[in-house]
Amino acid sequence: GENVEQHPSTLSVQEGDSAVIKCTYSDSASNYFPWYKQELGKRPQLIIDIRSNVGEKKDQRIAVTLNKTAKHFSLHITETQPEDSAVYFCAASMNTGFQKLVFGTGTRLLVSP
Amino acid sequence: GAGVSQSPSNKVTEKGKDVELRCDPISGHTALYWYRQRLGQGLEFLIYFQGNSAPDKSGLPSDRFSAERTGESVSTLTIQRTQQEDSAVYLCASSLARLAAETQYFGPGTRLLVL
């Protein structure tokens, strides 16, 4: 089955810096890769996703890149703000209607003012 | 519109008791998923429903765990004879589940504590 690894487990940056979180997956059949943000005590919320027919997707300060050959994908946050502080989870699944998401272990991002 | 809701928000129970956790998905969402999140850890897939059927139960940790869904709407996750290691946040998610992968929208979770 699919296995997703995520690094780093914690990341501390200064406000305005960029943050990069990396994930690798094992199943070459996986082709849907969402990223979720979870604030303390809150539910996970989708921030961006990418399908394997594209290599990069950007939404304002957030971007995701995908390398299918190497089986890894990354989340990039530019101009970080304190409100970006949260736990970020990557996930992978087959791109079908009913997808079983396999999650990484999470990255705790702390943005200091 | 209303998002995914779950009840209760918190549940404290004694070891050996049974608990029922409820999930109300977004109206019209065919797919419903249950995940478990232990403290400080990632989300662990438990089971998903396609309509009222559960094609994939592979994530259920033991036969003490079961789930059902009726009317392609509400789902209940039941844990029998609870153990302390069952303590976690149980999250439900739903999605439209059309041909391509759709966003899974999560509920607020039920925080279960087994004493």
PDB file of C-alpha atoms in Angstrom, chain A:
ATOM      1  CA  GLY A   1       0.000   0.000   0.000  1.00  0.00           C
ATOM      2  CA  GLU A   2       0.881   3.654  -0.185  1.00  0.00           C
ATOM      3  CA  ASN A   3       3.300   5.169   2.313  1.00  0.00           C
ATOM      4  CA  VAL A   4       3.881   8.915   2.655  1.00  0.00           C
ATOM      5  CA  GLU A   5       6.847  10.426   4.455  1.00  0.00           C
ATOM      6  CA  GLN A   6       6.981  14.092   5.419  1.00  0.00           C
ATOM      7  CA  HIS A   7       9.868  16.325   6.470  1.00  0.00           C
ATOM      8  CA  PRO A   8      10.679  18.251   8.536  1.00  0.00           C
ATOM      9  CA  SER A   9       8.544  17.456  11.559  1.00  0.00           C
ATOM     10  CA  THR A  10       8.987  21.005  12.863  1.00  0.00           C
ATOM     11  CA  LEU A  11       9.968  24.199  11.074  1.00  0.00           C
ATOM     12  CA  SER A  12      10.602  27.602  12.598  1.00  0.00           C
ATOM     13  CA  VAL A  13      10.946  30.684  10.397  1.00  0.00           C
ATOM     14  CA  GLN A  14      10.904  34.434  10.796  1.00  0.00           C
ATOM     15  CA  GLU A  15       7.975  36.388   9.440  1.00  0.00           C
ATOM     16  CA  GLY A  16       8.567  37.181   5.793  1.00  0.00           C
ATOM     17  CA  ASP A  17      10.799  34.171   5.170  1.00  0.00           C
ATOM     18  CA  SER A  18       9.840  31.259   2.938  1.00  0.00           C
ATOM     19  CA  ALA A  19       8.961  27.798   4.230  1.00  0.00           C
ATOM     20  CA  VAL A  20       9.296  24.518   2.356  1.00  0.00           C
ATOM     21  CA  ILE A  21       7.818  21.187   3.419  1.00  0.00           C
ATOM     22  CA  LYS A  22       8.665  18.011   1.520  1.00  0.00           C
ATOM     23  CA  CYS A  23       6.852  14.700   1.091  1.00  0.00           C
ATOM     24  CA  THR A  24       7.705  11.472  -0.658  1.00  0.00           C
ATOM     25  CA  TYR A  25       5.304   8.712  -1.636  1.00  0.00           C
ATOM     26  CA  SER A  26       5.817   5.081  -2.510  1.00  0.00           C
ATOM     27  CA  ASP A  27       2.991   4.094  -4.877  1.00  0.00           C
ATOM     28  CA  SER A  28       3.636   5.261  -8.422  1.00  0.00           C
ATOM     29  CA  ALA A  29      -0.104   4.866  -9.116  1.00  0.00           C
ATOM     30  CA  SER A  30      -0.928   7.738  -6.766  1.00  0.00           C
ATOM     31  CA  ASN A  31      -1.798  10.835  -8.723  1.00  0.00           C
ATOM     32  CA  TYR A  32      -3.671  13.191  -6.398  1.00  0.00           C
ATOM     33  CA  PHE A  33      -1.771  15.145  -3.744  1.00  0.00           C
ATOM     34  CA  PRO A  34      -3.605  17.521  -1.406  1.00  0.00           C
ATOM     35  CA  TRP A  35      -2.145  19.625   1.391  1.00  0.00           C
ATOM     36  CA  TYR A  36      -4.112  20.336   4.553  1.00  0.00           C
ATOM     37  CA  LYS A  37      -3.563  22.966   7.236  1.00  0.00           C
ATOM     38  CA  GLN A  38      -4.657  22.196  10.783  1.00  0.00           C
ATOM     39  CA  GLU A  39      -4.649  24.885  13.428  1.00  0.00           C
ATOM     40  CA  LEU A  40      -4.572  23.853  17.066  1.00  0.00           C
ATOM     41  CA  GLY A  41      -7.820  22.174  18.044  1.00  0.00           C
ATOM     42  CA  LYS A  42      -9.363  22.785  14.634  1.00  0.00           C
ATOM     43  CA  ARG A  43     -10.301  20.563  11.719  1.00  0.00           C
ATOM     44  CA  PRO A  44      -7.906  20.017   8.785  1.00  0.00           C
ATOM     45  CA  GLN A  45      -8.621  22.347   5.875  1.00  0.00           C
ATOM     46  CA  LEU A  46      -7.470  21.941   2.294  1.00  0.00           C
ATOM     47  CA  ILE A  47      -5.115  24.711   1.213  1.00  0.00           C
ATOM     48  CA  ILE A  48      -3.968  23.443  -2.176  1.00  0.00           C
ATOM     49  CA  ASP A  49      -3.884  20.238  -4.194  1.00  0.00           C
ATOM     50  CA  ILE A  50      -2.190  19.000  -7.338  1.00  0.00           C
ATOM     51  CA  ARG A  51      -2.892  16.237  -9.798  1.00  0.00           C
ATOM     52  CA  SER A  52      -0.159  14.367 -11.583  1.00  0.00           C
ATOM     53  CA  ASN A  53      -0.853  15.886 -14.966  1.00  0.00           C
ATOM     54  CA  VAL A  54       0.810  19.118 -13.808  1.00  0.00           C
ATOM     55  CA  GLY A  55       4.166  19.796 -12.222  1.00  0.00           C
ATOM     56  CA  GLU A  56       3.373  22.967 -10.307  1.00  0.00           C
ATOM     57  CA  LYS A  57       0.396  24.862  -8.997  1.00  0.00           C
ATOM     58  CA  LYS A  58       0.316  28.234  -7.308  1.00  0.00           C
ATOM     59  CA  ASP A  59      -2.282  30.095  -5.276  1.00  0.00           C
ATOM     60  CA  GLN A  60      -1.093  33.490  -4.034  1.00  0.00           C
ATOM     61  CA  ARG A  61       1.648  32.813  -1.444  1.00  0.00           C
ATOM     62  CA  ILE A  62       1.273  29.050  -1.621  1.00  0.00           C
ATOM     63  CA  ALA A  63       2.671  26.737  -4.288  1.00  0.00           C
ATOM     64  CA  VAL A  64       3.047  23.000  -4.680  1.00  0.00           C
ATOM     65  CA  THR A  65       5.519  21.214  -6.918  1.00  0.00           C
ATOM     66  CA  LEU A  66       5.404  17.586  -7.996  1.00  0.00           C
ATOM     67  CA  ASN A  67       8.191  15.362  -9.307  1.00  0.00           C
ATOM     68  CA  LYS A  68       6.575  12.125 -10.469  1.00  0.00           C
ATOM     69  CA  THR A  69       9.861  10.503 -11.410  1.00  0.00           C
ATOM     70  CA  ALA A  70      11.308  10.972  -7.955  1.00  0.00           C
ATOM     71  CA  LYS A  71       7.913  10.494  -6.307  1.00  0.00           C
ATOM     72  CA  HIS A  72       8.085  13.589  -4.199  1.00  0.00           C
ATOM     73  CA  PHE A  73       6.074  16.783  -3.838  1.00  0.00           C
ATOM     74  CA  SER A  74       6.653  19.948  -1.868  1.00  0.00           C
ATOM     75  CA  LEU A  75       4.695  22.815  -0.351  1.00  0.00           C
ATOM     76  CA  HIS A  76       6.193  26.287  -0.634  1.00  0.00           C
ATOM     77  CA  ILE A  77       4.907  29.208   1.427  1.00  0.00           C
ATOM     78  CA  THR A  78       6.389  32.616   0.630  1.00  0.00           C
ATOM     79  CA  GLU A  79       6.288  35.783   2.728  1.00  0.00           C
ATOM     80  CA  THR A  80       5.208  33.810   5.770  1.00  0.00           C
ATOM     81  CA  GLN A  81       2.956  35.446   8.355  1.00  0.00           C
ATOM     82  CA  PRO A  82       2.277  34.504  11.985  1.00  0.00           C
ATOM     83  CA  GLU A  83      -1.174  33.251  10.986  1.00  0.00           C
ATOM     84  CA  ASP A  84       0.520  30.631   8.819  1.00  0.00           C
ATOM     85  CA  SER A  85       1.574  28.910  12.058  1.00  0.00           C
ATOM     86  CA  ALA A  86      -0.141  25.509  12.109  1.00  0.00           C
ATOM     87  CA  VAL A  87       0.459  21.839  11.380  1.00  0.00           C
ATOM     88  CA  TYR A  88       0.583  21.025   7.676  1.00  0.00           C
ATOM     89  CA  PHE A  89      -0.194  17.558   6.330  1.00  0.00           C
ATOM     90  CA  CYS A  90       0.512  16.214   2.882  1.00  0.00           C
ATOM     91  CA  ALA A  91      -1.431  13.279   1.480  1.00  0.00           C
ATOM     92  CA  ALA A  92      -1.513  11.035  -1.562  1.00  0.00           C
ATOM     93  CA  SER A  93      -4.181   8.959  -3.246  1.00  0.00           C
ATOM     94  CA  MET A  94      -5.425   7.565  -6.498  1.00  0.00           C
ATOM     95  CA  ASN A  95      -7.249  10.125  -8.594  1.00  0.00           C
ATOM     96  CA  THR A  96     -10.599   8.391  -8.550  1.00  0.00           C
ATOM     97  CA  GLY A  97     -13.955   9.400  -7.176  1.00  0.00           C
ATOM     98  CA  PHE A  98     -13.506   7.573  -3.916  1.00  0.00           C
ATOM     99  CA  GLN A  99     -10.038   8.207  -2.718  1.00  0.00           C
ATOM    100  CA  LYS A 100      -8.407   6.835   0.374  1.00  0.00           C
ATOM    101  CA  LEU A 101      -6.007   9.550   1.438  1.00  0.00           C
ATOM    102  CA  VAL A 102      -2.748   8.412   3.002  1.00  0.00           C
ATOM    103  CA  PHE A 103      -1.370  11.235   5.121  1.00  0.00           C
ATOM    104  CA  GLY A 104       2.119  12.213   6.090  1.00  0.00           C
ATOM    105  CA  THR A 105       2.947  12.652   9.761  1.00  0.00           C
ATOM    106  CA  GLY A 106       2.669  16.436   9.659  1.00  0.00           C
ATOM    107  CA  THR A 107       4.964  19.455   9.924  1.00  0.00           C
ATOM    108  CA  ARG A 108       4.510  21.953  12.726  1.00  0.00           C
ATOM    109  CA  LEU A 109       5.289  25.376  11.255  1.00  0.00           C
ATOM    110  CA  LEU A 110       5.996  28.259  13.611  1.00  0.00           C
ATOM    111  CA  VAL A 111       6.285  31.745  12.159  1.00  0.00           C
ATOM    112  CA  SER A 112       7.786  34.230  14.579  1.00  0.00           C
ATOM    113  CA  PRO A 113       7.005  37.941  14.278  1.00  0.00           C
TER     114      PRO A 113
END
